[in-house]
């Protein structure tokens, strides 16, 4: 039996919390399982490091930035390994590089390419608990990389997949996956299970309880994934394949993404190749474009709007300023995206209209809309974001 346990920032936020994590890991080890532990940096540390890194430049050198960002996880990994050893349980702490986690070269949002598990396996077979720093890897050339914010979840899932673990437990500061962020809506309900697809949409829509790429990988590698609290022993949420026998709920969750900004290009020449020029330029800078809206052209020109992550807005502005197609550009970072997710939406109509009516009744103006098979997203003014989540949660009776 092999279990991968990942502990997030709040769970390792103080020395007392790290001691509690050590006890929890020992509990698992005592049950007879081999344990690989993945840890995040102490809560707040990565944000602080980002600020330091961006103090001298909006677009800091990638190798240096990742050297900086990866340091937070190295600290908690080392302390946890020391704590476990001190408690009489032999443990080894490994950086991503020492653990054999190889990535591409896209600094600050690298993708894992392969994991050489030899070191971890040999440490496990000598009876040790293996602690691995989350959120980081190394390129073939030997440079440290990081995996994008929230990336420790991805480290845990990737290791669970590579090691063929029986279970991957993501320990955090809430009891599991809720119908919406329990910090926004007190009436949110914990879900016993959720499908990979719905979880992926929720995570991509901003529910940071799991990082979206970790869910995608868990589905692909068939990793048994559970989220639960490190502060109690309550049962968590199992993320699993869609069960066709389950009664389909219409809507399973609502997510709020505050890290969004809108870019609007006015008077864009309406001819083939313009969209390609704009979005290729953004892609080259690795900017994640999300919602895209283009109006029907008039008098040979059109308006084009799209959203980007707020923390990539400065880079998007730089990119736009170098394009001849983008003469009149407006930016708005006082927006949020609210999304409604449910596999039941595939087969039911009327889900969208209920959302529109509900928002209209509250006087919340919808600025952009996008839909997929199991998701409806709207962009609204930032000041209405949390209100929108609560009234929609009520409208779909998610507290019932
Ligand atoms: P960690 O540091 O453990 O990785 P995160 O802060 O990344 O934890 O994610 C946990 C947080 O996700 C919770 O504290 C909660 O506020 C937020 N969250 C957002 N949406 C949801 C949801 N649907 N269910 C549970 N938590 C959610
Ligand atoms: N420490 C990193 C972050 O804050 C990775 C993680 O916590 O998953 O984004
Ligand atoms: Mg997280």
Short mmCIF file of C-alpha atoms and ligand atoms in Angstrom, two decimals:
data_model
loop_
_atom_site.label_atom_id
_atom_site.label_comp_id
_atom_site.label_asym_id
_atom_site.label_seq_id
_atom_site.Cartn_x
_atom_site.Cartn_y
_atom_site.Cartn_z
CA UNK A 1 0.00 0.00 0.00
CA UNK A 2 1.41 3.39 -1.03
CA UNK A 3 -0.25 6.68 -0.13
CA UNK A 4 0.69 10.15 -1.35
CA UNK A 5 -0.37 12.85 1.12
CA UNK A 6 -0.18 16.52 0.17
CA UNK A 7 -0.39 19.32 2.74
CA UNK A 8 -1.19 22.86 1.62
CA UNK A 9 0.02 26.23 2.88
CA UNK A 10 -2.25 26.64 5.90
CA UNK A 11 -1.62 23.04 6.92
CA UNK A 12 2.12 23.77 7.21
CA UNK A 13 1.71 27.45 8.14
CA UNK A 14 3.45 27.29 11.53
CA UNK A 15 5.82 24.96 13.38
CA UNK A 16 2.84 23.70 15.42
CA UNK A 17 0.98 22.90 12.21
CA UNK A 18 4.04 21.12 10.80
CA UNK A 19 4.18 19.03 13.97
CA UNK A 20 0.50 18.13 13.51
CA UNK A 21 1.28 17.13 9.91
CA UNK A 22 4.16 14.96 11.11
CA UNK A 23 1.79 13.19 13.54
CA UNK A 24 -0.76 12.66 10.80
CA UNK A 25 1.86 11.20 8.47
CA UNK A 26 3.13 8.92 11.24
CA UNK A 27 -0.44 7.72 11.80
CA UNK A 28 -0.56 6.63 8.15
CA UNK A 29 2.89 5.07 8.30
CA UNK A 30 1.89 3.11 11.42
CA UNK A 31 -1.12 1.71 9.57
CA UNK A 32 1.40 -0.13 7.42
CA UNK A 33 1.42 2.05 4.30
CA UNK A 34 4.42 3.55 2.59
CA UNK A 35 4.05 7.33 2.56
CA UNK A 36 5.23 10.01 0.17
CA UNK A 37 4.43 13.47 1.51
CA UNK A 38 4.23 16.55 -0.69
CA UNK A 39 4.25 19.96 0.98
CA UNK A 40 3.51 23.54 -0.02
CA UNK A 41 5.29 26.60 1.30
CA UNK A 42 3.93 28.12 4.52
CA UNK A 43 0.80 30.12 3.68
CA UNK A 44 1.59 33.61 2.45
CA UNK A 45 5.22 32.81 1.65
CA UNK A 46 4.83 32.33 -2.11
CA UNK A 47 2.88 35.61 -2.40
CA UNK A 48 5.68 37.39 -0.56
CA UNK A 49 8.30 35.81 -2.83
CA UNK A 50 6.34 36.90 -5.93
CA UNK A 51 6.35 40.47 -4.59
CA UNK A 52 10.11 40.37 -4.00
CA UNK A 53 10.67 38.97 -7.47
CA UNK A 54 8.55 41.63 -9.17
CA UNK A 55 10.04 44.51 -7.21
CA UNK A 56 12.62 45.34 -9.87
CA UNK A 57 10.80 44.10 -12.96
CA UNK A 58 7.28 43.25 -14.15
CA UNK A 59 8.73 40.44 -16.23
CA UNK A 60 11.59 39.10 -14.11
CA UNK A 61 14.17 36.64 -15.39
CA UNK A 62 12.55 33.19 -15.35
CA UNK A 63 15.45 31.16 -14.01
CA UNK A 64 15.98 33.59 -11.14
CA UNK A 65 12.25 33.84 -10.42
CA UNK A 66 11.89 30.07 -10.12
CA UNK A 67 14.99 29.85 -7.95
CA UNK A 68 13.23 32.32 -5.66
CA UNK A 69 9.70 30.86 -5.78
CA UNK A 70 10.83 27.28 -5.18
CA UNK A 71 12.57 28.22 -1.94
CA UNK A 72 9.33 28.32 0.09
CA UNK A 73 8.64 24.61 -0.41
CA UNK A 74 12.25 23.72 0.30
CA UNK A 75 11.90 25.21 3.79
CA UNK A 76 8.77 23.23 4.77
CA UNK A 77 10.12 20.02 3.22
CA UNK A 78 13.28 20.23 5.30
CA UNK A 79 11.48 21.12 8.53
CA UNK A 80 8.97 18.28 8.14
CA UNK A 81 11.76 15.78 7.44
CA UNK A 82 13.61 16.98 10.56
CA UNK A 83 10.41 16.72 12.64
CA UNK A 84 9.68 13.16 11.44
CA UNK A 85 13.23 12.03 12.19
CA UNK A 86 13.06 13.65 15.62
CA UNK A 87 9.89 11.71 16.34
CA UNK A 88 11.71 8.48 15.57
CA UNK A 89 10.46 7.97 12.01
CA UNK A 90 13.29 7.97 9.46
CA UNK A 91 12.49 10.45 6.71
CA UNK A 92 14.25 12.11 3.82
CA UNK A 93 13.39 15.50 2.36
CA UNK A 94 13.81 15.98 -1.39
CA UNK A 95 13.55 19.01 -3.66
CA UNK A 96 11.71 18.48 -6.94
CA UNK A 97 15.07 17.97 -8.64
CA UNK A 98 16.27 15.42 -6.08
CA UNK A 99 12.94 13.61 -6.51
CA UNK A 100 13.51 13.35 -10.27
CA UNK A 101 10.65 15.59 -11.41
CA UNK A 102 11.55 16.77 -14.92
CA UNK A 103 9.69 19.62 -16.61
CA UNK A 104 9.79 21.72 -19.75
CA UNK A 105 11.48 25.14 -19.70
CA UNK A 106 8.43 27.38 -19.31
CA UNK A 107 9.48 29.14 -16.13
CA UNK A 108 6.82 29.89 -13.48
CA UNK A 109 4.31 27.59 -15.21
CA UNK A 110 6.29 24.58 -16.31
CA UNK A 111 4.72 21.27 -17.28
CA UNK A 112 5.94 17.99 -15.86
CA UNK A 113 7.41 15.84 -18.65
CA UNK A 114 8.53 12.79 -16.75
CA UNK A 115 9.43 11.59 -13.29
CA UNK A 116 12.43 9.39 -12.58
CA UNK A 117 11.17 7.58 -9.50
CA UNK A 118 14.39 5.64 -8.75
CA UNK A 119 15.46 7.77 -5.78
CA UNK A 120 12.01 7.84 -4.17
CA UNK A 121 11.58 4.10 -4.62
CA UNK A 122 14.94 3.29 -3.07
CA UNK A 123 14.23 5.57 -0.08
CA UNK A 124 10.82 3.93 0.38
CA UNK A 125 12.26 0.44 0.20
CA UNK A 126 14.70 1.32 2.97
CA UNK A 127 11.66 2.13 5.11
CA UNK A 128 11.84 5.90 4.99
CA UNK A 129 9.04 8.41 4.76
CA UNK A 130 9.78 10.53 1.68
CA UNK A 131 8.96 14.23 1.85
CA UNK A 132 8.97 16.03 -1.52
CA UNK A 133 8.82 19.77 -2.13
CA UNK A 134 5.70 20.56 -4.13
CA UNK A 135 5.29 23.10 -6.94
CA UNK A 136 8.74 22.50 -8.46
CA UNK A 137 10.82 20.47 -10.84
CA UNK A 138 13.96 20.73 -12.93
CA UNK A 139 14.68 21.06 -16.64
CA UNK A 140 16.92 18.66 -18.52
CA UNK A 141 19.46 21.45 -18.50
CA UNK A 142 19.40 21.57 -14.70
CA UNK A 143 17.42 24.75 -14.04
CA UNK A 144 14.80 24.78 -11.28
CA UNK A 145 11.24 25.41 -12.50
CA UNK A 146 7.88 25.96 -10.80
CA UNK A 147 4.53 24.59 -11.94
CA UNK A 148 2.17 27.56 -11.65
CA UNK A 149 0.25 28.75 -8.59
CA UNK A 150 -1.37 25.98 -6.61
CA UNK A 151 1.06 23.57 -8.30
CA UNK A 152 1.77 21.42 -5.26
CA UNK A 153 -1.49 19.60 -5.98
CA UNK A 154 -0.06 18.75 -9.38
CA UNK A 155 3.19 17.51 -7.85
CA UNK A 156 1.21 15.18 -5.58
CA UNK A 157 -0.98 13.78 -8.36
CA UNK A 158 1.95 13.35 -10.74
CA UNK A 159 3.93 11.47 -8.09
CA UNK A 160 0.89 9.33 -7.21
CA UNK A 161 0.56 8.46 -10.90
CA UNK A 162 4.25 7.75 -11.47
CA UNK A 163 4.51 5.61 -8.32
CA UNK A 164 1.22 3.86 -8.97
CA UNK A 165 -0.01 4.91 -5.52
CA UNK A 166 -3.21 3.45 -4.11
CA UNK A 167 -4.45 6.85 -2.97
CA UNK A 168 -3.62 10.55 -3.26
CA UNK A 169 -4.92 12.61 -0.34
CA UNK A 170 -4.93 16.40 -0.64
CA UNK A 171 -5.06 17.88 2.86
CA UNK A 172 -6.22 21.48 3.09
CA UNK A 173 -8.03 23.91 5.39
CA UNK A 174 -11.61 22.92 4.48
CA UNK A 175 -13.28 19.51 4.79
CA UNK A 176 -13.46 18.82 1.06
CA UNK A 177 -15.06 20.15 -2.10
CA UNK A 178 -18.19 22.21 -1.40
CA UNK A 179 -21.02 23.40 -3.64
CA UNK A 180 -19.21 26.74 -3.56
CA UNK A 181 -16.39 28.37 -1.58
CA UNK A 182 -17.57 27.93 2.06
CA UNK A 183 -15.83 31.20 2.90
CA UNK A 184 -18.25 33.04 0.60
CA UNK A 185 -21.45 31.09 1.27
CA UNK A 186 -21.88 29.66 4.77
CA UNK A 187 -24.71 27.44 3.54
CA UNK A 188 -22.42 25.65 1.04
CA UNK A 189 -22.63 21.87 1.29
CA UNK A 190 -19.75 19.44 1.24
CA UNK A 191 -19.94 16.94 -1.64
CA UNK A 192 -19.22 13.29 -0.84
CA UNK A 193 -18.12 12.69 -4.42
CA UNK A 194 -17.65 14.74 -7.56
CA UNK A 195 -16.70 13.64 -11.07
CA UNK A 196 -13.28 14.51 -12.49
CA UNK A 197 -14.98 16.52 -15.24
CA UNK A 198 -17.04 18.66 -12.90
CA UNK A 199 -14.07 19.16 -10.58
CA UNK A 200 -11.93 20.16 -13.53
CA UNK A 201 -14.47 22.79 -14.57
CA UNK A 202 -14.83 24.05 -10.99
CA UNK A 203 -11.06 24.27 -10.60
CA UNK A 204 -10.58 25.96 -13.97
CA UNK A 205 -13.33 28.40 -13.01
CA UNK A 206 -11.43 29.49 -9.93
CA UNK A 207 -12.32 27.08 -7.09
CA UNK A 208 -8.78 26.82 -5.83
CA UNK A 209 -9.43 23.85 -3.54
CA UNK A 210 -7.71 21.80 -6.26
CA UNK A 211 -5.47 23.13 -9.02
CA UNK A 212 -7.07 22.43 -12.40
CA UNK A 213 -4.08 20.71 -14.00
CA UNK A 214 -3.89 18.29 -11.08
CA UNK A 215 -7.48 17.19 -11.70
CA UNK A 216 -6.86 16.78 -15.42
CA UNK A 217 -3.82 14.59 -14.70
CA UNK A 218 -5.64 12.58 -12.01
CA UNK A 219 -8.32 11.70 -14.57
CA UNK A 220 -5.77 10.82 -17.22
CA UNK A 221 -3.67 8.62 -14.92
CA UNK A 222 -6.69 7.26 -13.05
CA UNK A 223 -5.38 8.45 -9.67
CA UNK A 224 -7.76 7.95 -6.76
CA UNK A 225 -8.00 11.47 -5.40
CA UNK A 226 -9.48 12.65 -2.11
CA UNK A 227 -9.52 16.16 -0.59
CA UNK A 228 -9.93 16.52 3.14
CA UNK A 229 -9.00 18.67 6.09
CA UNK A 230 -5.69 18.47 7.93
CA UNK A 231 -7.45 20.02 10.94
CA UNK A 232 -9.84 17.11 11.66
CA UNK A 233 -10.56 13.52 10.67
CA UNK A 234 -13.82 14.17 8.82
CA UNK A 235 -14.37 12.26 5.63
CA UNK A 236 -13.44 14.34 2.61
CA UNK A 237 -14.58 14.42 -1.01
CA UNK A 238 -13.72 11.66 -3.47
CA UNK A 239 -13.01 12.82 -7.01
CA UNK A 240 -13.96 9.97 -9.29
CA UNK A 241 -15.27 8.89 -12.67
CA UNK A 242 -18.78 9.97 -13.56
CA UNK A 243 -21.15 7.31 -12.28
CA UNK A 244 -23.94 6.69 -14.74
CA UNK A 245 -26.15 5.17 -12.07
CA UNK A 246 -26.00 8.27 -9.91
CA UNK A 247 -29.02 10.49 -10.10
CA UNK A 248 -27.80 13.46 -12.07
CA UNK A 249 -27.89 16.72 -10.24
CA UNK A 250 -28.52 19.67 -12.47
CA UNK A 251 -25.88 21.95 -10.98
CA UNK A 252 -23.19 20.72 -8.62
CA UNK A 253 -21.23 23.85 -7.87
CA UNK A 254 -20.54 27.53 -8.37
CA UNK A 255 -17.10 29.10 -8.64
CA UNK A 256 -15.78 32.64 -8.40
CA UNK A 257 -12.59 33.66 -10.18
CA UNK A 258 -11.24 36.98 -8.97
CA UNK A 259 -8.02 36.71 -10.93
CA UNK A 260 -9.50 37.98 -14.20
CA UNK A 261 -9.07 41.10 -16.29
CA UNK A 262 -10.77 42.16 -19.50
CA UNK A 263 -9.12 43.47 -22.64
CA UNK A 264 -11.31 45.18 -25.25
CA UNK A 265 -10.06 46.09 -28.73
CA UNK A 266 -12.21 48.58 -30.60
CA UNK A 267 -12.23 49.25 -34.32
CA UNK A 268 -10.32 46.11 -35.22
CA UNK A 269 -10.12 45.61 -38.99
CA UNK A 270 -12.59 42.86 -39.90
CA UNK A 271 -10.51 40.61 -42.15
CA UNK A 272 -9.02 37.10 -41.98
CA UNK A 273 -5.86 36.74 -39.92
CA UNK A 274 -6.42 39.47 -37.36
CA UNK A 275 -7.57 37.17 -34.56
CA UNK A 276 -4.69 34.84 -35.39
CA UNK A 277 -2.23 37.73 -35.09
CA UNK A 278 -3.59 38.85 -31.72
CA UNK A 279 -3.94 35.46 -30.07
CA UNK A 280 -0.68 34.08 -31.45
CA UNK A 281 1.15 37.04 -29.94
CA UNK A 282 -0.50 36.35 -26.57
CA UNK A 283 0.21 32.62 -26.79
CA UNK A 284 3.88 33.32 -27.49
CA UNK A 285 4.04 35.09 -24.12
CA UNK A 286 2.25 32.12 -22.52
CA UNK A 287 -0.71 34.30 -21.54
CA UNK A 288 -3.83 32.23 -20.85
CA UNK A 289 -6.69 33.77 -22.77
CA UNK A 290 -10.05 32.62 -21.44
CA UNK A 291 -13.33 34.11 -22.67
CA UNK A 292 -13.35 35.60 -26.17
CA UNK A 293 -16.15 37.66 -27.66
CA UNK A 294 -16.20 39.18 -31.13
CA UNK A 295 -19.05 41.31 -32.40
CA UNK A 296 -20.52 41.17 -35.88
CA UNK A 297 -18.48 43.60 -37.93
CA UNK A 298 -19.80 46.92 -39.19
CA UNK A 299 -18.17 49.26 -41.72
CA UNK A 300 -15.22 46.90 -42.03
CA UNK A 301 -14.31 46.98 -38.35
CA UNK A 302 -15.33 45.02 -35.28
CA UNK A 303 -14.85 44.90 -31.51
CA UNK A 304 -12.99 42.06 -29.87
CA UNK A 305 -13.00 41.34 -26.13
CA UNK A 306 -11.25 38.69 -24.10
CA UNK A 307 -10.17 37.93 -20.55
CA UNK A 308 -6.72 37.13 -19.20
CA UNK A 309 -5.52 36.33 -15.67
CA UNK A 310 -5.18 39.60 -13.75
CA UNK A 311 -1.56 38.86 -12.91
CA UNK A 312 -0.79 38.58 -16.63
CA UNK A 313 -2.48 41.86 -17.56
CA UNK A 314 0.72 43.92 -17.62
CA UNK A 315 2.30 41.41 -19.97
CA UNK A 316 -0.87 41.47 -22.10
CA UNK A 317 -0.67 45.27 -22.28
CA UNK A 318 2.94 45.08 -23.47
CA UNK A 319 1.93 42.53 -26.08
CA UNK A 320 -0.99 44.65 -27.35
CA UNK A 321 1.18 47.73 -27.66
CA UNK A 322 3.36 45.90 -30.17
CA UNK A 323 0.43 45.00 -32.47
CA UNK A 324 -0.79 47.21 -35.30
CA UNK A 325 -4.24 45.55 -35.14
CA UNK A 326 -4.73 46.81 -31.60
CA UNK A 327 -5.04 50.60 -31.94
CA UNK A 328 -7.79 51.35 -29.43
CA UNK A 329 -7.48 49.10 -26.42
CA UNK A 330 -9.27 49.29 -23.07
CA UNK A 331 -8.41 47.36 -19.95
CA UNK A 332 -10.57 46.55 -16.94
CA UNK A 333 -9.31 44.59 -13.98
CA UNK A 334 -12.30 45.34 -11.74
CA UNK A 335 -14.16 42.28 -13.02
CA UNK A 336 -14.72 38.71 -11.85
CA UNK A 337 -15.96 35.55 -13.47
CA UNK A 338 -18.79 33.55 -11.91
CA UNK A 339 -19.35 30.01 -13.21
CA UNK A 340 -22.08 27.43 -12.72
CA UNK A 341 -21.01 23.82 -13.21
CA UNK A 342 -23.04 20.63 -13.53
CA UNK A 343 -23.04 17.51 -15.70
CA UNK A 344 -26.85 17.67 -15.61
CA UNK A 345 -26.67 20.79 -17.78
CA UNK A 346 -25.92 18.52 -20.75
CA UNK A 347 -29.46 17.27 -20.85
CA UNK A 348 -31.50 20.09 -19.34
CA UNK A 349 -32.47 23.39 -20.84
CA UNK A 350 -33.34 26.39 -18.70
CA UNK A 351 -30.22 26.35 -16.56
CA UNK A 352 -28.85 29.47 -18.20
CA UNK A 353 -32.11 31.41 -18.16
CA UNK A 354 -32.50 30.87 -14.41
CA UNK A 355 -29.03 32.35 -13.90
CA UNK A 356 -29.79 35.38 -16.08
CA UNK A 357 -33.13 36.02 -14.33
CA UNK A 358 -31.54 35.67 -10.90
CA UNK A 359 -28.74 38.12 -11.70
CA UNK A 360 -31.16 40.56 -13.33
CA UNK A 361 -33.37 40.56 -10.23
CA UNK A 362 -30.34 41.67 -8.19
CA UNK A 363 -29.49 44.37 -10.71
CA UNK A 364 -26.20 42.66 -11.60
CA UNK A 365 -25.19 43.48 -15.16
CA UNK A 366 -23.62 40.69 -17.22
CA UNK A 367 -20.64 41.89 -19.27
CA UNK A 368 -19.63 38.65 -21.00
CA UNK A 369 -21.08 35.14 -21.27
CA UNK A 370 -19.60 31.82 -22.28
CA UNK A 371 -20.93 28.30 -22.14
CA UNK A 372 -19.72 24.74 -22.53
CA UNK A 373 -21.51 21.42 -22.16
CA UNK A 374 -21.33 21.48 -18.39
CA UNK A 375 -20.51 25.12 -17.58
CA UNK A 376 -21.99 28.58 -17.83
CA UNK A 377 -19.69 31.52 -17.05
CA UNK A 378 -20.50 35.21 -16.77
CA UNK A 379 -18.24 38.20 -16.24
CA UNK A 380 -19.61 40.79 -13.83
CA UNK A 381 -18.38 43.84 -11.95
CA UNK A 382 -16.00 42.80 -9.20
CA UNK A 383 -18.13 44.36 -6.47
CA UNK A 384 -21.01 41.98 -7.27
CA UNK A 385 -18.95 38.78 -7.43
CA UNK A 386 -19.71 37.33 -4.00
CA UNK A 387 -23.34 38.46 -4.12
CA UNK A 388 -23.74 36.73 -7.47
CA UNK A 389 -22.34 33.50 -6.02
CA UNK A 390 -24.76 33.61 -3.10
CA UNK A 391 -27.92 34.39 -5.07
CA UNK A 392 -27.09 31.72 -7.65
CA UNK A 393 -26.35 29.20 -4.89
CA UNK A 394 -29.86 29.96 -3.57
CA UNK A 395 -31.49 29.89 -7.00
CA UNK A 396 -30.20 26.39 -7.77
CA UNK A 397 -31.05 25.28 -4.21
CA UNK A 398 -27.53 24.01 -3.61
CA UNK A 399 -28.00 24.23 0.16
CA UNK A 400 -30.78 21.63 0.02
P1 LIG B 1 -4.03 24.85 0.14
O1 LIG B 1 -3.13 25.93 0.65
O2 LIG B 1 -4.27 23.76 1.14
O3 LIG B 1 -3.61 24.33 -1.20
P2 LIG B 1 -6.01 26.54 -1.08
O4 LIG B 1 -6.14 27.87 -0.41
O5 LIG B 1 -5.24 26.46 -2.33
O6 LIG B 1 -5.47 25.51 0.00
O7 LIG B 1 -7.46 25.92 -1.35
C1 LIG B 1 -8.39 25.78 -0.28
C2 LIG B 1 -9.40 26.91 -0.32
O8 LIG B 1 -10.19 26.80 -1.49
C3 LIG B 1 -10.41 26.92 0.79
O9 LIG B 1 -9.92 27.55 1.95
C4 LIG B 1 -11.62 27.62 0.18
O10 LIG B 1 -11.73 28.96 0.62
C5 LIG B 1 -11.32 27.62 -1.31
N1 LIG B 1 -12.43 27.11 -2.12
C6 LIG B 1 -12.91 27.72 -3.24
N2 LIG B 1 -13.92 27.02 -3.75
C7 LIG B 1 -14.11 25.94 -2.97
C8 LIG B 1 -15.02 24.84 -3.00
N3 LIG B 1 -15.94 24.70 -3.96
N4 LIG B 1 -14.92 23.90 -2.03
C9 LIG B 1 -13.99 24.02 -1.06
N5 LIG B 1 -13.11 25.04 -0.97
C10 LIG B 1 -13.16 25.99 -1.92
N1 LIG B 2 3.16 27.55 -2.75
C1 LIG B 2 2.61 27.52 -4.09
C2 LIG B 2 1.52 28.56 -4.24
O1 LIG B 2 1.19 29.26 -3.29
C3 LIG B 2 2.15 26.17 -4.52
C4 LIG B 2 0.99 25.61 -3.71
O2 LIG B 2 0.72 26.07 -2.61
O3 LIG B 2 0.37 24.67 -4.21
O4 LIG B 2 1.00 28.73 -5.30
MG1 LIG B 3 -3.84 25.10 -3.16
#
